[in-house]
Amino acid sequence: METYLQDWRTTPAYRRLLELASRPCDLTAPGLLTPERLQRYRASGAGFDLLYAFARLDDQTLAALQELADQRRAVEQFDMMRRGVVMNRIVGYECENRAVLHTACRDIFSATPKHPQATELAKQQLARLHEFTQDLASGALLNEAGEPFTDLVCIGIGGSDLGPRALALALQPFALPGRRVHFIANVDPDDAAAVLRKVEPARTLACVVSKSGTTLETRTNEELVRRFFLQAGCDPRRRILAVTGKGSPMDDPERYLRSFFMFDFIGGRYSATSMVGGVPLAFLLGYDAFVEILRGAHEMDEVAARPQITDNLPLLLALIGIWNRNFLGMETVAVLPYSQALHRFPAHLQQCDMESNGKSIDRLGQTVSFQTGPIVWGEPGTNGQHAFYQLLHQGTTVVPAEFIAFRQSQYGEDTEVDGTTSQEKLLANILAQALALATGRPHDNPNKRFAGNRPSCILIADRLTPRAMGALLALYEAKIAFQGFVWNINSFDQEGVQLGKALANRLLDIFAQQRRQEAEAPPTADDLPRHLLDAAGLLNRSRSR
Ligand code: G6Q
């Protein structure tokens, strides 16, 4: 058996870390957080600095974490992933059994891509995307009245929604003049209704995104948008684009204005740099800006290939996460962007991390007896400070924080109030929070006491540009993969979401069947399924009575 498939707790590094965890670095020790420590515990790459002086570690911990990464062959596994080795599998059991090649989408800048065939496929799709954006710009693609399209409504859910939506929101200042994108995900009809009220059908394109081409919510919302166009006298065939898996039920060029493809080897939650993100982001920002996102992501993929953990930001962040989770017993992690633009980024990470690493079997199918993925959540600062930070500072649960910051604002519009700019206030607040969480404050009054020793890290770059966004996205994708590699779990499947889906489909069959029966004969007293649904209060009375 390959050594990287062994239980990670058999490594000497694991035992060493257990030992060290009995006396972790005390952040409340007077004089610990010196400028030297801040300088020393700082890693840089792809435009980002990771400041980890506020984590509960010292040189000994770092050395043991490096050993853990080496003994688990973390960087080597990342390289295997990029080269197309089948990393999405559970050995000996029926499983997806696929390569994991989202990195190939951005390996377009290298003369010798890690997986030439996958990168070639990605390039072909990029060429189609380029043509599409050129046609929009040149006027080759206009509506029936000869007007340009201004809005794009994207329909998709989960991995086919969260990443592109988070990125589109984050990069609004870079939008092409007069272009807007909107997203419909929820099968809640109010989601679509609210979006469709905002757009003028004649000037609107839609893009249905579904790798499988079968997702219930997406199929339903596609139908709804088709009807919206038809009611407005617009031809859906000239309005709706598709992004789907080759050979899926949605792979039907007759039905769509243009079709773009993603491939088996790109998981939904890792698909933001494929056409799933490409179509909405290139529509909104232009093709070149999308290529900048890819460039940033590629640069971070290269950083993730560095062997030294102090040079490898994603790996270091992953290992600090493992230190907090498995050795210091922390159950959750808060991602706190001090950037309003990133307000949906924690939601994307929630899926990317929790769907990837929320697993309780290893890659050999054995039940694990250690903690895997933490609960990931977060909101932008400083808003969160006025909301839930009370628990972070004085609650009974210790929540490690990952702050994300930028030295400059996106719009560059700022004013001095009380002698400082808003951007300075934002940055001062991060540092204040990290310090307060780490050092705490003794006090005679227990109500005003802060225990401290609450760890955090700060990720900081100059400005949130398309390139920085790509790098940040890839940093977290790699962090999540590294944690899975160390824990020996499969971070690339999602069996856990299947059961609920299957049960919902069975219930919907009952709904549909009852509607048919009711049309033929009214329900009787012994109509059991109907009574069950009624008892649960799930039937829409205005329709069923
Ligand atoms: C992501 C998951 C899941 C998926 C959605 C949408 O990794 O697999 O969130 O993206 O269920 O699936 P489709 O793209 O197939 O519609």
XYZ file of C-alpha atoms and ligand atoms in Angstrom:
561
model
C 0.000 0.000 0.000
C 1.226 3.513 -0.803
C 2.548 5.173 2.361
C 0.362 8.218 1.855
C -2.705 5.996 2.319
C -1.615 4.973 5.826
C -3.166 6.317 9.010
C -1.491 9.677 9.612
C -1.343 9.000 13.354
C 1.337 6.379 12.775
C 3.833 9.058 11.713
C 6.548 10.149 14.174
C 5.521 13.750 13.471
C 2.019 13.078 14.779
C 3.424 11.754 18.066
C 5.786 14.716 18.335
C 2.912 17.155 17.776
C 0.845 15.404 20.450
C 3.722 15.928 22.852
C 4.057 19.593 21.909
C 0.323 20.128 22.255
C 0.580 19.570 26.006
C 2.366 22.945 26.253
C 1.462 25.063 23.228
C 2.915 28.519 22.824
C 1.363 30.895 25.358
C 0.266 33.992 23.464
C -0.529 35.759 26.719
C 3.114 35.579 27.875
C 4.372 39.140 28.351
C 6.667 40.301 25.557
C 5.888 37.371 23.245
C 4.265 39.314 20.415
C 7.287 41.388 19.449
C 7.871 43.002 16.034
C 10.542 40.304 15.516
C 7.971 37.519 15.990
C 5.650 39.244 13.540
C 8.463 39.537 10.993
C 9.669 36.000 11.529
C 6.285 34.289 11.372
C 5.336 35.596 7.998
C 5.185 33.696 4.691
C 4.860 35.276 1.251
C 3.760 34.113 -2.176
C 1.594 35.062 -5.181
C 1.066 38.563 -3.821
C -0.139 37.450 -0.387
C 1.519 37.525 3.015
C 0.401 35.085 5.674
C 1.059 36.459 9.155
C 0.971 33.615 11.642
C 2.572 35.150 14.720
C -0.860 35.043 16.373
C -1.083 31.232 16.084
C -0.226 29.112 19.134
C 3.035 27.834 17.717
C 6.773 28.266 17.987
C 9.823 27.010 16.098
C 9.463 23.511 17.547
C 5.845 23.275 16.442
C 6.752 24.552 12.997
C 9.516 21.951 12.674
C 7.106 19.186 13.664
C 4.480 20.483 11.205
C 7.135 20.423 8.467
C 7.890 16.807 9.408
C 4.211 15.997 9.279
C 3.928 17.504 5.794
C 7.000 15.529 4.681
C 5.943 12.260 6.277
C 2.467 12.587 4.772
C 4.053 13.495 1.414
C 1.662 16.434 1.203
C 3.424 18.380 -1.557
C 4.003 15.181 -3.509
C 0.302 14.322 -3.299
C -0.541 17.823 -4.528
C 1.774 17.254 -7.469
C 0.173 13.864 -8.146
C -3.204 15.585 -8.143
C -1.998 18.158 -10.673
C -0.558 15.411 -12.854
C -3.870 13.584 -13.026
C -3.320 10.639 -10.663
C -6.745 9.381 -9.532
C -7.032 11.112 -6.153
C -10.840 11.028 -5.919
C -11.299 7.444 -4.760
C -11.934 5.103 -1.871
C -9.695 2.100 -2.438
C -11.648 -1.141 -2.895
C -15.111 0.447 -2.951
C -17.429 1.799 -5.608
C -16.661 5.503 -5.826
C -16.218 8.359 -8.284
C -12.709 7.099 -9.085
C -11.566 10.221 -10.918
C -8.622 12.488 -11.416
C -8.887 15.935 -9.797
C -7.709 18.509 -12.285
C -9.183 21.933 -11.582
C -5.567 23.173 -11.531
C -5.316 22.267 -15.248
C -7.753 25.126 -16.026
C -5.058 27.599 -15.029
C -1.976 25.673 -16.080
C -2.265 27.566 -19.360
C 0.651 29.867 -18.568
C 3.223 27.127 -18.340
C 5.169 25.816 -21.354
C 5.020 22.333 -19.841
C 1.616 21.899 -18.207
C 1.369 19.178 -15.572
C -1.447 17.451 -17.430
C -1.206 18.517 -21.080
C -4.457 16.896 -22.266
C -6.614 18.470 -19.546
C -5.015 21.860 -20.109
C -5.597 21.486 -23.844
C -9.310 20.877 -23.172
C -9.365 23.928 -20.894
C -7.716 26.021 -23.611
C -10.328 24.939 -26.162
C -13.078 26.103 -23.829
C -11.227 29.356 -23.188
C -11.055 29.939 -26.932
C -14.841 29.516 -27.150
C -15.239 31.928 -24.264
C -12.965 34.444 -25.945
C -15.033 34.223 -29.116
C -18.226 34.744 -27.107
C -16.893 37.880 -25.379
C -15.578 39.215 -28.690
C -18.959 38.671 -30.305
C -20.609 40.568 -27.471
C -18.149 43.436 -27.804
C -18.130 43.622 -31.603
C -21.895 43.555 -31.985
C -21.924 40.134 -33.654
C -24.160 39.000 -30.796
C -27.109 41.348 -30.374
C -30.775 40.968 -29.503
C -33.609 40.960 -32.066
C -33.752 44.766 -31.979
C -30.019 45.022 -32.663
C -29.224 46.107 -29.104
C -26.368 44.754 -26.965
C -27.025 42.466 -24.022
C -26.470 44.108 -20.653
C -27.460 41.443 -18.123
C -26.650 37.799 -17.584
C -28.793 35.661 -15.292
C -26.890 32.591 -14.092
C -28.870 29.564 -12.994
C -27.059 26.922 -10.957
C -26.667 25.716 -7.397
C -23.932 24.568 -5.012
C -20.627 24.373 -6.825
C -22.333 25.724 -9.933
C -23.202 28.913 -8.075
C -21.232 29.747 -4.943
C -17.716 30.289 -6.306
C -18.695 32.330 -9.389
C -21.176 34.352 -7.335
C -18.590 35.121 -4.618
C -16.054 36.173 -7.250
C -18.491 38.259 -9.277
C -19.543 40.135 -6.138
C -15.921 40.585 -5.100
C -14.874 42.094 -8.421
C -17.750 44.514 -9.074
C -15.427 47.552 -9.358
C -13.828 45.889 -12.397
C -17.145 45.309 -14.224
C -17.365 46.432 -17.833
C -19.563 49.524 -18.169
C -23.231 48.610 -18.381
C -22.743 44.888 -17.613
C -24.442 43.107 -14.725
C -24.678 39.474 -13.631
C -27.338 37.963 -11.408
C -27.621 34.532 -9.830
C -30.577 32.256 -9.220
C -29.846 29.156 -7.165
C -32.654 28.329 -4.779
C -35.688 26.364 -5.913
C -37.627 28.810 -3.741
C -39.615 30.579 -6.500
C -39.000 33.908 -4.767
C -35.289 33.701 -5.613
C -36.023 33.736 -9.352
C -38.909 36.189 -9.009
C -36.708 38.734 -7.233
C -33.955 38.471 -9.867
C -36.251 38.505 -12.889
C -37.948 41.683 -11.666
C -34.606 43.454 -11.983
C -33.865 42.674 -15.635
C -35.258 43.700 -18.981
C -35.831 40.417 -20.870
C -34.923 41.829 -24.278
C -31.448 42.873 -23.071
C -30.828 39.779 -20.935
C -28.978 36.530 -21.509
C -29.224 33.542 -19.193
C -26.660 30.854 -18.472
C -27.671 27.482 -17.071
C -24.809 25.847 -15.198
C -25.037 22.208 -14.264
C -22.267 19.660 -14.542
C -24.690 16.734 -14.283
C -27.430 18.465 -16.256
C -29.976 16.837 -13.957
C -30.106 18.971 -10.809
C -33.723 19.507 -9.843
C -33.387 23.110 -8.688
C -31.500 24.124 -11.814
C -33.846 22.336 -14.211
C -36.816 23.972 -12.508
C -35.275 27.441 -12.610
C -34.224 26.989 -16.225
C -37.826 26.250 -17.119
C -38.986 29.280 -15.176
C -36.529 31.537 -17.011
C -37.548 30.045 -20.372
C -41.155 30.944 -19.604
C -40.058 34.438 -18.530
C -38.437 34.969 -21.931
C -41.366 33.481 -23.842
C -43.880 35.651 -21.991
C -41.825 38.682 -22.990
C -41.808 37.552 -26.630
C -38.082 36.704 -26.556
C -36.779 33.504 -28.080
C -35.070 31.422 -25.326
C -32.982 29.661 -27.986
C -31.341 33.043 -28.690
C -30.985 33.871 -25.014
C -29.834 30.868 -22.995
C -26.273 29.593 -22.742
C -25.265 26.325 -21.108
C -22.264 25.192 -19.097
C -22.441 21.469 -18.525
C -20.593 18.169 -18.516
C -19.846 16.632 -21.886
C -22.551 14.067 -22.577
C -24.927 15.263 -19.830
C -28.672 15.590 -20.591
C -27.978 19.327 -20.998
C -25.361 18.679 -23.674
C -27.807 19.630 -26.413
C -26.513 22.461 -28.613
C -29.929 22.699 -30.314
C -31.459 23.950 -27.105
C -28.932 26.670 -26.302
C -27.432 29.761 -27.880
C -23.934 28.500 -27.040
C -22.679 25.593 -24.952
C -19.522 25.432 -22.851
C -18.155 22.333 -21.230
C -16.623 21.191 -18.005
C -15.212 17.757 -17.467
C -15.440 14.824 -15.078
C -12.118 15.729 -13.556
C -13.349 19.104 -12.282
C -15.434 18.908 -9.112
C -18.341 21.340 -8.771
C -16.938 23.204 -5.769
C -13.556 23.452 -7.473
C -15.008 24.694 -10.753
C -14.809 28.496 -10.437
C -11.811 28.669 -12.775
C -13.474 26.436 -15.395
C -16.243 27.685 -17.679
C -18.549 27.578 -14.645
C -16.894 30.783 -13.473
C -15.607 31.699 -16.911
C -18.929 32.564 -18.541
C -20.331 34.878 -15.832
C -16.972 36.418 -14.943
C -15.900 37.073 -18.524
C -19.342 38.524 -19.306
C -19.080 40.842 -16.315
C -15.385 41.725 -16.319
C -14.210 40.910 -19.825
C -12.120 38.007 -21.055
C -8.765 39.525 -20.062
C -9.845 39.999 -16.466
C -10.919 36.344 -16.313
C -7.470 35.366 -17.587
C -6.021 37.495 -14.752
C -8.052 35.440 -12.268
C -6.538 32.315 -13.826
C -3.060 33.859 -13.640
C -3.418 34.560 -9.912
C -4.741 31.037 -9.323
C -1.852 29.522 -11.274
C 0.673 31.559 -9.302
C -0.787 30.228 -6.072
C -0.786 26.642 -7.437
C 2.950 27.107 -7.953
C 3.347 28.407 -4.392
C 1.528 25.264 -3.223
C 4.258 23.185 -4.874
C 7.017 24.615 -2.628
C 8.504 22.023 -0.275
C 9.188 24.304 2.721
C 6.013 24.976 4.677
C 7.243 28.466 5.578
C 7.238 29.302 1.837
C 4.040 27.445 1.017
C 1.068 29.518 2.185
C -1.745 27.033 1.485
C 0.153 24.180 3.132
C 1.100 26.276 6.136
C -2.482 27.448 6.594
C -3.638 23.822 6.265
C -1.138 22.631 8.879
C -1.991 25.434 11.301
C -5.618 24.368 10.823
C -4.681 20.764 11.661
C -2.689 21.929 14.692
C -5.746 23.849 15.931
C -8.228 21.094 15.068
C -6.506 17.862 15.993
C -4.001 18.922 18.636
C -5.605 21.926 20.334
C -9.161 20.586 19.929
C -10.836 23.468 18.108
C -14.041 22.609 16.305
C -14.608 25.483 13.992
C -12.793 28.137 11.989
C -14.036 31.642 11.261
C -13.041 33.217 7.959
C -13.274 36.968 8.516
C -12.582 39.109 5.447
C -11.983 42.758 6.284
C -13.220 43.530 2.798
C -16.877 44.089 2.062
C -16.296 42.790 -1.467
C -15.620 39.322 -0.053
C -18.952 39.082 1.738
C -19.967 35.861 -0.029
C -16.498 34.319 -0.008
C -17.004 32.598 3.376
C -20.130 30.971 1.934
C -18.067 29.582 -0.939
C -15.437 28.306 1.500
C -18.133 26.779 3.653
C -19.071 24.547 0.747
C -15.575 24.000 -0.548
C -14.215 23.005 2.851
C -17.164 21.303 4.516
C -18.254 19.293 1.468
C -14.655 18.286 0.853
C -13.475 17.451 4.334
C -16.705 16.701 6.191
C -15.889 12.986 6.008
C -15.682 10.175 8.525
C -14.005 7.443 6.504
C -10.473 7.426 5.165
C -9.353 6.633 1.628
C -9.371 2.936 2.479
C -13.017 3.058 3.583
C -12.185 2.742 7.289
C -14.029 4.807 9.866
C -11.689 7.417 11.273
C -11.328 8.051 14.978
C -9.976 11.565 14.770
C -11.516 14.885 13.847
C -11.645 15.849 10.163
C -12.942 19.084 8.612
C -13.947 21.860 11.011
C -17.147 23.875 10.786
C -16.329 26.855 8.579
C -18.222 30.108 8.811
C -17.659 33.835 8.647
C -18.769 37.344 7.818
C -16.910 40.490 6.881
C -15.281 42.669 9.484
C -15.726 45.154 10.926
C -19.459 44.276 10.802
C -18.874 41.007 12.655
C -17.205 42.876 15.511
C -20.565 44.434 16.309
C -22.283 41.076 16.109
C -20.709 37.751 17.087
C -17.167 38.680 18.186
C -18.368 38.635 21.806
C -18.265 34.831 21.586
C -14.860 34.900 19.909
C -13.416 36.902 22.791
C -15.224 35.587 25.848
C -17.287 32.553 24.769
C -16.614 29.017 26.000
C -15.696 27.817 22.482
C -12.305 28.848 21.180
C -12.685 29.796 17.520
C -9.508 30.221 15.484
C -9.855 33.097 13.039
C -8.503 33.600 9.534
C -8.542 37.314 8.777
C -8.271 38.447 5.146
C -7.194 41.999 4.384
C -5.981 44.342 1.643
C -3.710 47.318 2.076
C -5.628 49.419 -0.448
C -9.313 49.712 -1.136
C -10.747 48.618 -4.488
C -12.335 51.888 -5.573
C -9.570 54.069 -4.114
C -12.201 56.422 -2.729
C -11.548 57.238 0.878
C -11.678 60.209 3.231
C -10.042 61.126 6.475
C -12.364 61.299 9.446
C -10.908 61.972 12.898
C -7.425 61.990 11.407
C -7.473 58.545 9.728
C -8.838 57.073 6.503
C -11.491 54.361 6.480
C -8.960 51.914 5.051
C -6.658 52.646 7.997
C -9.541 52.076 10.380
C -10.235 48.731 8.719
C -6.627 47.553 9.020
C -6.204 48.887 12.564
C -9.240 46.858 13.549
C -7.772 43.585 12.260
C -4.609 44.058 14.205
C -6.553 45.092 17.298
C -8.715 41.961 17.044
C -5.794 39.615 16.484
C -3.954 41.139 19.457
C -6.950 41.130 21.761
C -7.766 37.507 20.926
C -4.156 36.439 21.438
C -3.088 38.331 24.540
C -6.426 38.663 26.311
C -6.620 40.871 29.352
C -6.506 39.988 33.027
C -8.955 41.945 35.160
C -10.236 41.902 38.731
C -13.745 42.170 37.377
C -14.534 38.770 35.783
C -16.964 40.466 33.444
C -14.123 42.427 31.883
C -11.663 39.533 31.787
C -10.375 38.139 28.462
C -8.658 34.759 28.692
C -6.604 35.232 25.503
C -4.739 32.418 23.735
C -7.322 32.537 20.965
C -5.318 32.022 17.791
C -5.626 33.743 14.441
C -3.776 34.272 11.155
C -3.881 37.234 8.808
C -3.780 36.928 5.025
C -2.957 40.230 3.416
C -2.388 41.454 -0.154
C -2.133 44.895 -1.731
C -5.511 45.163 -3.405
C -8.394 42.860 -4.286
C -7.880 42.679 -8.054
C -8.913 39.802 -10.374
C -5.404 38.377 -10.030
C -5.446 38.578 -6.215
C -8.908 37.002 -6.206
C -7.643 34.086 -8.281
C -4.716 33.611 -5.908
C -6.953 33.705 -2.833
C -9.365 31.200 -4.341
C -6.542 28.801 -5.230
C -4.973 29.256 -1.801
C -8.083 27.936 -0.102
C -8.615 25.170 -2.678
C -5.083 23.945 -2.002
C -5.426 24.368 1.766
C -8.490 22.114 1.737
C -6.782 19.498 -0.469
C -3.689 19.502 1.775
C -5.765 18.845 4.877
C -7.420 15.912 3.130
C -4.017 14.563 2.062
C -2.709 14.720 5.624
C -5.847 13.153 7.126
C -5.978 10.560 4.331
C -9.589 11.335 3.468
C -11.102 11.824 0.038
C -11.722 15.575 -0.274
C -13.222 15.274 -3.734
C -16.477 13.325 -3.461
C -19.775 14.251 -1.747
C -21.807 11.123 -1.047
C -23.237 12.856 2.020
C -25.550 15.033 -0.049
C -27.139 12.126 -1.949
C -29.512 10.684 0.655
C -31.477 13.903 1.239
C -31.726 14.426 -2.527
C -33.141 10.920 -3.040
C -35.697 11.326 -0.247
C -36.825 14.726 -1.574
C -37.353 13.175 -4.997
C -39.496 10.423 -3.457
C -41.621 13.002 -1.657
C -41.992 15.015 -4.850
C -43.197 11.893 -6.637
C -45.891 11.643 -3.976
C -46.841 15.295 -4.476
C -47.136 14.831 -8.237
C -48.992 11.541 -7.962
C -51.489 13.037 -5.513
C -52.096 16.017 -7.737
C -52.898 13.609 -10.576
C -55.149 11.467 -8.354
C -56.956 14.512 -6.980
C -57.719 15.609 -10.504
C -59.357 12.233 -11.137
C -60.940 11.579 -7.714
C -60.910 13.622 -4.483
C -58.813 12.185 -1.586
C -60.520 9.754 0.753
C -60.162 9.322 4.516
C -57.699 6.416 4.086
C -55.321 8.269 1.713
C -52.231 7.706 3.893
C -49.363 9.558 2.120
C -51.579 12.580 1.753
C -52.270 12.468 5.502
C -48.556 12.204 6.300
C -47.725 15.243 4.222
C -50.702 17.064 5.684
C -49.597 16.191 9.205
C -46.151 17.602 8.475
C -47.844 20.790 7.272
C -46.103 20.444 3.932
C -48.986 20.718 1.507
C -49.810 24.004 -0.094
C -53.416 24.242 1.082
C -54.450 26.891 -1.385
C -53.564 24.484 -4.230
C -54.477 21.145 -2.677
C -57.941 22.047 -1.417
C -20.010 20.332 -5.560
C -21.165 19.480 -5.428
C -22.506 20.168 -5.597
C -22.880 20.453 -7.052
C -24.346 20.879 -7.109
C -24.785 21.220 -8.502
O -18.876 19.940 -5.527
O -21.038 18.392 -6.231
O -22.587 21.365 -4.865
O -22.055 21.433 -7.587
O -25.149 19.866 -6.592
O -24.589 20.148 -9.355
P -24.683 20.298 -10.913
O -23.600 21.219 -11.366
O -24.525 18.921 -11.446
O -26.033 20.879 -11.214
